[in-house]
Each structure stands twice: as structure tokens, then as C-alpha cells.
PDB file of C-alpha atoms in Angstrom:
ATOM      1  CA  MET T   1       6.543  54.291  -5.190  1.00 91.00           C
ATOM      2  CA  LEU T   2       4.185  52.029  -3.241  1.00 97.00           C
ATOM      3  CA  THR T   3       4.584  51.537   0.492  1.00 98.00           C
ATOM      4  CA  GLN T   4       5.455  47.859   0.877  1.00 98.00           C
ATOM      5  CA  ILE T   5       3.242  45.647   3.037  1.00 98.00           C
ATOM      6  CA  ILE T   6       5.265  43.336   5.274  1.00 98.00           C
ATOM      7  CA  ALA T   7       3.213  40.566   6.902  1.00 98.00           C
ATOM      8  CA  HIS T   8       4.097  40.356  10.606  1.00 98.00           C
ATOM      9  CA  ARG T   9       4.689  36.682  11.508  1.00 98.00           C
ATOM     10  CA  GLY T  10       2.633  36.021   8.400  1.00 98.00           C
ATOM     11  CA  SER T  11      -1.028  36.994   8.530  1.00 98.00           C
ATOM     12  CA  LYS T  12      -0.861  36.990  12.322  1.00 98.00           C
ATOM     13  CA  GLY T  13      -4.281  38.549  12.768  1.00 98.00           C
ATOM     14  CA  THR T  14      -6.093  35.826  10.822  1.00 98.00           C
ATOM     15  CA  ARG T  15      -3.947  32.671  11.229  1.00 98.00           C
ATOM     16  CA  PRO T  16      -1.780  31.090  13.939  1.00 98.00           C
ATOM     17  CA  GLU T  17       1.351  33.232  13.855  1.00 98.00           C
ATOM     18  CA  ASN T  18       4.661  32.031  12.412  1.00 98.00           C
ATOM     19  CA  THR T  19       3.166  28.902  10.856  1.00 99.00           C
ATOM     20  CA  LEU T  20       3.025  27.814   7.228  1.00 98.00           C
ATOM     21  CA  PRO T  21      -0.747  28.584   7.017  1.00 98.00           C
ATOM     22  CA  SER T  22      -0.021  32.107   8.251  1.00 98.00           C
ATOM     23  CA  PHE T  23       2.641  32.708   5.609  1.00 98.00           C
ATOM     24  CA  GLN T  24       0.446  31.216   2.868  1.00 98.00           C
ATOM     25  CA  ALA T  25      -2.426  33.521   3.852  1.00 98.00           C
ATOM     26  CA  ALA T  26      -0.144  36.559   3.792  1.00 98.00           C
ATOM     27  CA  LEU T  27       0.925  35.791   0.243  1.00 98.00           C
ATOM     28  CA  ALA T  28      -2.699  35.257  -0.809  1.00 98.00           C
ATOM     29  CA  ASP T  29      -3.577  38.639   0.754  1.00 97.00           C
ATOM     30  CA  GLY T  30      -1.081  40.451  -1.454  1.00 96.00           C
ATOM     31  CA  ALA T  31       1.772  41.004   1.005  1.00 98.00           C
ATOM     32  CA  ASP T  32       4.996  42.328  -0.510  1.00 98.00           C
ATOM     33  CA  GLY T  33       7.043  40.829   2.264  1.00 98.00           C
ATOM     34  CA  ILE T  34       7.133  38.329   5.103  1.00 98.00           C
ATOM     35  CA  GLU T  35       8.513  39.099   8.556  1.00 98.00           C
ATOM     36  CA  THR T  36       9.403  36.264  10.889  1.00 98.00           C
ATOM     37  CA  ASP T  37      11.643  35.307  13.797  1.00 98.00           C
ATOM     38  CA  VAL T  38      14.339  32.692  14.257  1.00 98.00           C
ATOM     39  CA  HIS T  39      15.675  30.849  17.329  1.00 98.00           C
ATOM     40  CA  LEU T  40      17.981  27.881  17.889  1.00 98.00           C
ATOM     41  CA  SER T  41      16.854  24.504  19.238  1.00 98.00           C
ATOM     42  CA  LYS T  42      18.827  22.404  21.711  1.00 98.00           C
ATOM     43  CA  ASP T  43      20.252  20.320  18.867  1.00 98.00           C
ATOM     44  CA  GLY T  44      21.139  23.259  16.645  1.00 98.00           C
ATOM     45  CA  HIS T  45      18.166  23.668  14.299  1.00 98.00           C
ATOM     46  CA  LEU T  46      16.881  27.071  13.165  1.00 98.00           C
ATOM     47  CA  ILE T  47      13.337  27.346  14.552  1.00 99.00           C
ATOM     48  CA  ILE T  48      10.642  29.819  13.488  1.00 99.00           C
ATOM     49  CA  MET T  49       8.773  31.252  16.492  1.00 98.00           C
ATOM     50  CA  HIS T  50       8.409  34.658  18.099  1.00 98.00           C
ATOM     51  CA  ASP T  51       8.756  33.913  21.804  1.00 98.00           C
ATOM     52  CA  GLU T  52      11.746  32.319  23.478  1.00 98.00           C
ATOM     53  CA  ARG T  53       9.293  29.894  25.085  1.00 98.00           C
ATOM     54  CA  VAL T  54       6.699  27.676  23.407  1.00 98.00           C
ATOM     55  CA  ASP T  55       4.001  28.194  26.066  1.00 98.00           C
ATOM     56  CA  ARG T  56       1.949  30.973  24.422  1.00 98.00           C
ATOM     57  CA  THR T  57       1.547  29.550  20.921  1.00 98.00           C
ATOM     58  CA  THR T  58       1.676  25.773  21.429  1.00 98.00           C
ATOM     59  CA  ASN T  59       0.364  23.119  23.797  1.00 98.00           C
ATOM     60  CA  GLY T  60       3.844  22.693  25.249  1.00 98.00           C
ATOM     61  CA  GLU T  61       6.000  24.372  27.864  1.00 98.00           C
ATOM     62  CA  GLY T  62       9.563  25.547  28.194  1.00 98.00           C
ATOM     63  CA  ARG T  63      12.251  27.303  26.204  1.00 98.00           C
ATOM     64  CA  ILE T  64      13.057  26.483  22.579  1.00 98.00           C
ATOM     65  CA  VAL T  65      16.747  26.263  23.434  1.00 98.00           C
ATOM     66  CA  ASP T  66      16.051  23.445  25.901  1.00 98.00           C
ATOM     67  CA  GLN T  67      14.195  21.246  23.386  1.00 98.00           C
ATOM     68  CA  THR T  68      15.268  19.230  20.359  1.00 98.00           C
ATOM     69  CA  LEU T  69      13.712  19.585  16.927  1.00 98.00           C
ATOM     70  CA  ALA T  70      11.940  16.240  17.391  1.00 98.00           C
ATOM     71  CA  GLU T  71      10.429  17.430  20.668  1.00 98.00           C
ATOM     72  CA  LEU T  72       9.342  20.739  19.157  1.00 99.00           C
ATOM     73  CA  LYS T  73       7.747  18.974  16.178  1.00 98.00           C
ATOM     74  CA  GLN T  74       5.460  17.048  18.540  1.00 98.00           C
ATOM     75  CA  LEU T  75       3.808  20.268  19.698  1.00 98.00           C
ATOM     76  CA  ASP T  76       0.577  21.700  18.281  1.00 98.00           C
ATOM     77  CA  ALA T  77       1.120  25.276  17.100  1.00 98.00           C
ATOM     78  CA  GLY T  78      -2.379  25.918  15.753  1.00 98.00           C
ATOM     79  CA  ALA T  79      -5.020  24.694  18.207  1.00 98.00           C
ATOM     80  CA  TRP T  80      -4.577  27.711  20.502  1.00 98.00           C
ATOM     81  CA  PHE T  81      -5.716  29.989  17.666  1.00 98.00           C
ATOM     82  CA  ASP T  82      -8.660  28.024  16.275  1.00 98.00           C
ATOM     83  CA  SER T  83      -9.771  24.402  16.068  1.00 98.00           C
ATOM     84  CA  ALA T  84      -9.439  24.620  12.279  1.00 98.00           C
ATOM     85  CA  TYR T  85      -5.662  24.623  12.737  1.00 98.00           C
ATOM     86  CA  ILE T  86      -5.289  21.665  15.086  1.00 98.00           C
ATOM     87  CA  GLY T  87      -2.161  19.736  14.171  1.00 98.00           C
ATOM     88  CA  THR T  88      -0.259  22.691  12.736  1.00 98.00           C
ATOM     89  CA  ARG T  89       3.441  22.301  13.525  1.00 98.00           C
ATOM     90  CA  ILE T  90       6.252  24.685  14.383  1.00 99.00           C
ATOM     91  CA  PRO T  91       8.221  25.264  11.177  1.00 99.00           C
ATOM     92  CA  THR T  92      11.959  25.379  10.673  1.00 99.00           C
ATOM     93  CA  LEU T  93      13.615  28.166   8.720  1.00 98.00           C
ATOM     94  CA  ASP T  94      14.184  25.785   5.821  1.00 98.00           C
ATOM     95  CA  GLU T  95      10.492  24.807   5.694  1.00 98.00           C
ATOM     96  CA  VAL T  96       9.464  28.460   5.456  1.00 98.00           C
ATOM     97  CA  VAL T  97      12.053  29.204   2.786  1.00 98.00           C
ATOM     98  CA  GLN T  98      10.964  26.182   0.744  1.00 98.00           C
ATOM     99  CA  LEU T  99       7.332  27.317   0.967  1.00 98.00           C
ATOM    100  CA  LEU T 100       8.278  30.760  -0.360  1.00 98.00           C
ATOM    101  CA  ILE T 101      10.280  29.209  -3.181  1.00 98.00           C
ATOM    102  CA  ASP T 102       7.351  26.926  -4.073  1.00 98.00           C
ATOM    103  CA  GLN T 103       5.061  29.984  -4.149  1.00 97.00           C
ATOM    104  CA  ASN T 104       7.483  31.835  -6.466  1.00 97.00           C
ATOM    105  CA  PHE T 105       7.840  34.578  -3.865  1.00 98.00           C
ATOM    106  CA  THR T 106      10.145  37.394  -4.976  1.00 98.00           C
ATOM    107  CA  GLY T 107       9.405  39.999  -2.311  1.00 98.00           C
ATOM    108  CA  ILE T 108      11.099  40.819   0.999  1.00 98.00           C
ATOM    109  CA  PHE T 109      11.932  38.119   3.518  1.00 98.00           C
ATOM    110  CA  ASN T 110      12.619  39.964   6.771  1.00 98.00           C
ATOM    111  CA  LEU T 111      14.271  37.593   9.230  1.00 98.00           C
ATOM    112  CA  GLU T 112      14.563  38.832  12.793  1.00 97.00           C
ATOM    113  CA  LEU T 113      17.210  37.181  14.941  1.00 97.00           C
ATOM    114  CA  LYS T 114      15.665  36.796  18.392  1.00 97.00           C
ATOM    115  CA  THR T 115      18.908  37.260  20.267  1.00 97.00           C
ATOM    116  CA  ASN T 116      18.051  40.177  22.527  1.00 94.00           C
ATOM    117  CA  LYS T 117      17.062  37.913  25.455  1.00 96.00           C
ATOM    118  CA  ILE T 118      18.953  34.688  24.704  1.00 97.00           C
ATOM    119  CA  HIS T 119      22.259  35.088  22.883  1.00 95.00           C
ATOM    120  CA  TYR T 120      22.199  31.817  20.945  1.00 97.00           C
ATOM    121  CA  ASP T 121      25.828  30.855  20.432  1.00 95.00           C
ATOM    122  CA  GLY T 122      26.689  30.806  16.733  1.00 97.00           C
ATOM    123  CA  ILE T 123      23.208  31.545  15.377  1.00 98.00           C
ATOM    124  CA  GLU T 124      24.449  34.363  13.167  1.00 98.00           C
ATOM    125  CA  ALA T 125      26.984  32.078  11.470  1.00 98.00           C
ATOM    126  CA  MET T 126      24.350  29.361  11.044  1.00 98.00           C
ATOM    127  CA  VAL T 127      21.878  31.743   9.394  1.00 98.00           C
ATOM    128  CA  ALA T 128      24.570  33.167   7.115  1.00 98.00           C
ATOM    129  CA  ASP T 129      25.753  29.680   6.177  1.00 98.00           C
ATOM    130  CA  TYR T 130      22.197  28.605   5.358  1.00 98.00           C
ATOM    131  CA  PHE T 131      21.601  31.458   2.932  1.00 98.00           C
ATOM    132  CA  ASN T 132      25.084  31.181   1.460  1.00 96.00           C
ATOM    133  CA  HIS T 133      24.209  27.619   0.458  1.00 96.00           C
ATOM    134  CA  HIS T 134      20.639  28.233  -0.735  1.00 96.00           C
ATOM    135  CA  ASP T 135      19.820  30.207  -3.855  1.00 94.00           C
ATOM    136  CA  VAL T 136      16.636  32.116  -3.032  1.00 97.00           C
ATOM    137  CA  PRO T 137      14.500  34.272  -5.372  1.00 97.00           C
ATOM    138  CA  PHE T 138      13.464  36.794  -2.724  1.00 98.00           C
ATOM    139  CA  LYS T 139      15.198  39.784  -1.134  1.00 97.00           C
ATOM    140  CA  LEU T 140      16.710  38.919   2.227  1.00 97.00           C
ATOM    141  CA  VAL T 141      16.550  41.531   5.005  1.00 97.00           C
ATOM    142  CA  TYR T 142      17.951  40.971   8.489  1.00 96.00           C
ATOM    143  CA  SER T 143      16.803  42.800  11.599  1.00 95.00           C
ATOM    144  CA  SER T 144      17.281  42.509  15.344  1.00 94.00           C
ATOM    145  CA  PHE T 145      16.843  44.396  18.586  1.00 92.00           C
ATOM    146  CA  TYR T 146      20.349  43.163  19.484  1.00 93.00           C
ATOM    147  CA  GLY T 147      22.960  45.303  17.751  1.00 92.00           C
ATOM    148  CA  LYS T 148      25.757  42.742  18.058  1.00 94.00           C
ATOM    149  CA  SER T 149      23.791  40.220  16.000  1.00 96.00           C
ATOM    150  CA  ILE T 150      23.490  42.765  13.198  1.00 95.00           C
ATOM    151  CA  GLU T 151      27.197  43.514  13.373  1.00 95.00           C
ATOM    152  CA  ARG T 152      28.131  39.824  13.322  1.00 96.00           C
ATOM    153  CA  LEU T 153      25.862  39.047  10.368  1.00 96.00           C
ATOM    154  CA  HIS T 154      27.048  42.117   8.493  1.00 96.00           C
ATOM    155  CA  ALA T 155      30.612  40.850   8.766  1.00 97.00           C
ATOM    156  CA  LEU T 156      29.493  37.517   7.295  1.00 97.00           C
ATOM    157  CA  GLN T 157      27.090  38.826   4.633  1.00 96.00           C
ATOM    158  CA  PRO T 158      27.922  42.484   3.926  1.00 95.00           C
ATOM    159  CA  ASP T 159      25.816  42.573   0.747  1.00 95.00           C
ATOM    160  CA  VAL T 160      22.522  41.778   2.518  1.00 96.00           C
ATOM    161  CA  GLU T 161      20.212  44.581   3.697  1.00 95.00           C
ATOM    162  CA  PHE T 162      20.189  45.227   7.452  1.00 93.00           C
ATOM    163  CA  ASP T 163      17.673  47.225   9.491  1.00 89.00           C
ATOM    164  CA  SER T 164      17.543  48.017  13.190  1.00 86.00           C
ATOM    165  CA  LEU T 165      14.500  47.274  15.333  1.00 87.00           C
ATOM    166  CA  PHE T 166      13.637  49.428  18.317  1.00 82.00           C
ATOM    167  CA  GLN T 167      10.678  50.368  20.460  1.00 75.00           C
ATOM    168  CA  THR T 168      11.606  53.638  22.118  1.00 64.00           C
ATOM    169  CA  LYS T 169      15.413  54.030  22.284  1.00 68.00           C
ATOM    170  CA  PHE T 170      17.276  54.322  19.028  1.00 79.00           C
ATOM    171  CA  LYS T 171      20.859  55.102  20.083  1.00 85.00           C
ATOM    172  CA  THR T 172      22.149  51.797  18.697  1.00 87.00           C
ATOM    173  CA  ALA T 173      20.201  52.261  15.473  1.00 88.00           C
ATOM    174  CA  LYS T 174      21.726  55.722  14.986  1.00 87.00           C
ATOM    175  CA  ARG T 175      25.239  54.342  15.507  1.00 91.00           C
ATOM    176  CA  LEU T 176      24.739  51.416  13.132  1.00 91.00           C
ATOM    177  CA  HIS T 177      23.320  53.754  10.498  1.00 89.00           C
ATOM    178  CA  ALA T 178      26.256  56.150  10.886  1.00 90.00           C
ATOM    179  CA  GLU T 179      28.639  53.201  10.447  1.00 93.00           C
ATOM    180  CA  GLN T 180      26.709  52.195   7.280  1.00 92.00           C
ATOM    181  CA  ILE T 181      25.874  48.776   8.707  1.00 92.00           C
ATOM    182  CA  ILE T 182      22.117  49.333   8.470  1.00 91.00           C
ATOM    183  CA  ILE T 183      20.154  51.330   5.921  1.00 92.00           C
ATOM    184  CA  GLY T 184      16.807  51.609   7.679  1.00 91.00           C
ATOM    185  CA  TYR T 185      14.824  51.626  10.888  1.00 92.00           C
ATOM    186  CA  HIS T 186      11.987  49.330  11.936  1.00 94.00           C
ATOM    187  CA  PRO T 187      10.526  51.347  14.842  1.00 93.00           C
ATOM    188  CA  ASP T 188       7.333  51.006  16.838  1.00 95.00           C
ATOM    189  CA  ILE T 189       4.575  52.978  15.077  1.00 96.00           C
ATOM    190  CA  ARG T 190       3.910  54.770  18.369  1.00 95.00           C
ATOM    191  CA  TRP T 191       7.504  56.033  18.390  1.00 92.00           C
ATOM    192  CA  VAL T 192       7.099  57.214  14.797  1.00 94.00           C
ATOM    193  CA  ARG T 193       3.978  59.197  15.651  1.00 93.00           C
ATOM    194  CA  SER T 194       5.509  60.822  18.737  1.00 91.00           C
ATOM    195  CA  HIS T 195       8.731  61.736  16.888  1.00 87.00           C
ATOM    196  CA  TRP T 196       7.098  62.755  13.632  1.00 81.00           C
ATOM    197  CA  LEU T 197       8.686  66.209  13.420  1.00 78.00           C
ATOM    198  CA  LEU T 198      12.136  64.817  14.268  1.00 76.00           C
ATOM    199  CA  LEU T 199      12.122  61.654  12.142  1.00 77.00           C
ATOM    200  CA  PRO T 200      15.527  60.750  10.703  1.00 74.00           C
ATOM    201  CA  LYS T 201      15.914  60.707   6.928  1.00 81.00           C
ATOM    202  CA  VAL T 202      16.193  56.952   6.647  1.00 86.00           C
ATOM    203  CA  GLN T 203      14.150  54.092   5.225  1.00 92.00           C
ATOM    204  CA  LEU T 204      11.247  53.473   7.606  1.00 94.00           C
ATOM    205  CA  ARG T 205       9.118  50.341   8.027  1.00 96.00           C
ATOM    206  CA  PRO T 206       7.164  50.807  11.281  1.00 97.00           C
ATOM    207  CA  TRP T 207       5.587  48.002  13.305  1.00 97.00           C
ATOM    208  CA  THR T 208       2.976  46.873  14.203  1.00 98.00           C
ATOM    209  CA  VAL T 209       0.610  48.861  11.954  1.00 98.00           C
ATOM    210  CA  ASN T 210      -2.803  47.285  12.542  1.00 98.00           C
ATOM    211  CA  THR T 211      -5.400  50.080  12.526  1.00 98.00           C
ATOM    212  CA  GLU T 212      -6.791  51.834   9.462  1.00 98.00           C
ATOM    213  CA  ARG T 213      -5.672  55.128  10.983  1.00 98.00           C
ATOM    214  CA  ASP T 214      -2.040  54.037  11.272  1.00 98.00           C
ATOM    215  CA  MET T 215      -2.051  52.398   7.848  1.00 98.00           C
ATOM    216  CA  LYS T 216      -3.340  55.590   6.247  1.00 98.00           C
ATOM    217  CA  PHE T 217      -0.683  57.571   8.146  1.00 97.00           C
ATOM    218  CA  CYS T 218       2.068  55.378   6.647  1.00 97.00           C
ATOM    219  CA  TYR T 219       0.606  55.549   3.138  1.00 98.00           C
ATOM    220  CA  ARG T 220       0.045  59.290   3.311  1.00 96.00           C
ATOM    221  CA  HIS T 221       3.709  59.871   4.158  1.00 93.00           C
ATOM    222  CA  ARG T 222       4.939  57.286   1.667  1.00 95.00           C
ATOM    223  CA  PHE T 223       7.036  55.271   4.111  1.00 96.00           C
ATOM    224  CA  ALA T 224       9.140  52.539   2.533  1.00 96.00           C
ATOM    225  CA  GLY T 225       6.958  49.936   4.180  1.00 98.00           C
ATOM    226  CA  LEU T 226       4.766  48.958   7.074  1.00 98.00           C
ATOM    227  CA  ILE T 227       4.728  45.784   9.144  1.00 98.00           C
ATOM    228  CA  THR T 228       1.233  44.532   9.933  1.00 98.00           C
ATOM    229  CA  ASP T 229      -0.750  41.599  11.334  1.00 98.00           C
ATOM    230  CA  TYR T 230      -3.432  42.272   8.697  1.00 98.00           C
ATOM    231  CA  PRO T 231      -1.859  42.321   5.223  1.00 98.00           C
ATOM    232  CA  GLY T 232      -5.250  41.890   3.537  1.00 98.00           C
ATOM    233  CA  LEU T 233      -6.651  45.053   5.130  1.00 98.00           C
ATOM    234  CA  ALA T 234      -3.407  46.915   4.451  1.00 98.00           C
ATOM    235  CA  HIS T 235      -3.587  45.948   0.794  1.00 98.00           C
ATOM    236  CA  ARG T 236      -7.177  47.144   0.402  1.00 98.00           C
ATOM    237  CA  ILE T 237      -6.364  50.519   1.947  1.00 98.00           C
ATOM    238  CA  ARG T 238      -3.230  50.887  -0.147  1.00 98.00           C
ATOM    239  CA  VAL T 239      -5.242  50.372  -3.320  1.00 98.00           C
ATOM    240  CA  GLN T 240      -7.518  53.213  -2.214  1.00 97.00           C
ATOM    241  CA  MET T 241      -4.692  55.596  -1.288  1.00 98.00           C
ATOM    242  CA  GLN T 242      -1.769  54.726  -3.551  1.00 98.00           C
ATOM    243  CA  GLY T 243      -3.523  52.947  -6.369  1.00 95.00           C
ATOM    244  CA  GLY T 244      -1.804  49.597  -6.111  1.00 90.00           C
TER     245      GLY T 244
END
């Protein structure tokens, strides 16, 4: 079984992260899955961005939750990365989903709810409602650093796959796995390496696997997947090591 390549915020290493060009590049590079992050705007729209603030990846300032969709759509989300992407806009969840449908994507869509710093009121119900009303061809996977978001979504969509994100502490992940709410872990690759002899017998998709050394480590041990900023490189190495 091949180790699945999950593109972290799209092809984050080669395109402006969490933008439509980044997701398109990831698909072109042979990614088996897309990982992205969702927030809530001031007027209740599901917004795709990693940070709670727009400062790092746009020409704007402030928190997503304090701005309307119209205000967010005025920002440039590509110029910071390269002049070739001037005018790239912040996408909504629906825009990303429609792109994947248009590209006939049937892999993994790993949606992380960014609720560990700002607990967006009702975001879990909004995400569940969106996917309950949209027939999608891909496999939906939810993840979060915030255990309560996973529990809330699981109550709303018990048939969807859930995985727990963590960097160093995995007490919540262990509890959620024991309660059969999640089936896998998405840990920091550094945690995986330091706990190699004590790794739990669960589905593992480490992040963020960006070096050839770490990619080969994941392929050698046949992890379920890896999450990377460089899906093209990951694909080339996988062909060498796993034949596909």
C-alpha cells in the first residue's frame, strides 16, 4: 500500500499557500490529498487561510473574524510570495471545493478547523451543514488541535473520518482514539522520530515532512500518509521507494 501524499496548504513550498494556484499545483504534482484550514469571517463565511490574522500572507492587517468576506476579497494573497501571483485572492471553502470537483479530484480532502486559538461560534455546524448539502467526489477528513471541535463535528457527521493533530502532547488524541472518535494521528514529524520505539498502533500522517530524509523515513516505514509542502518532491521519492 502506497504512503499517501497530502499537500500541506496546497503546494505551499512552490505557490502562495492556501490559494487556488497552490491547490492546482498540488494536484498537478501528483498529490493524493489536500490539507487546508478553515476560519469564519465577521459575516459568517467559511474562509480558507492558515493564520487567524491576514498579516503574514496578504497585504492587509487584522483578524479574519473582524473582517467581512467583501473586505477579505479585496486583499492580495499572492504578491507576498512572488510577483507572478499578484492579484491572487483569499478563497472560500466553497471555491476550493468547486475547484476540486472541476479537477475530478477523488483523493483526501483534509480540512483542519482552526479553532484552537479562536473558538468560532458555530463553525462546526456550518462546516457540517455545508458538506451535508454538497455531494463531493473526494474523501473528507477532519482534523483539529482543539479536541472539542472534533467531538462536536463527530456528533454531527459520525460517518466522516476524524484525526487528531498534535505537536508534542497527545493526551487528547489518546482519549479521542480510545473513545473511537478519531482513527488516526497527525503528529509533528519530530515527535514521530523521537517516539519511534513507542509509536501507537494507529494510522499516522505526520507533518510537515519536507526533507528527503524525512520523506524516506515515512516511506520506509509505510506510514498511511505524509503531509508536505513539496508534493512534487514527495511523489518523485515515492516512485523510487514504493514504485508508485
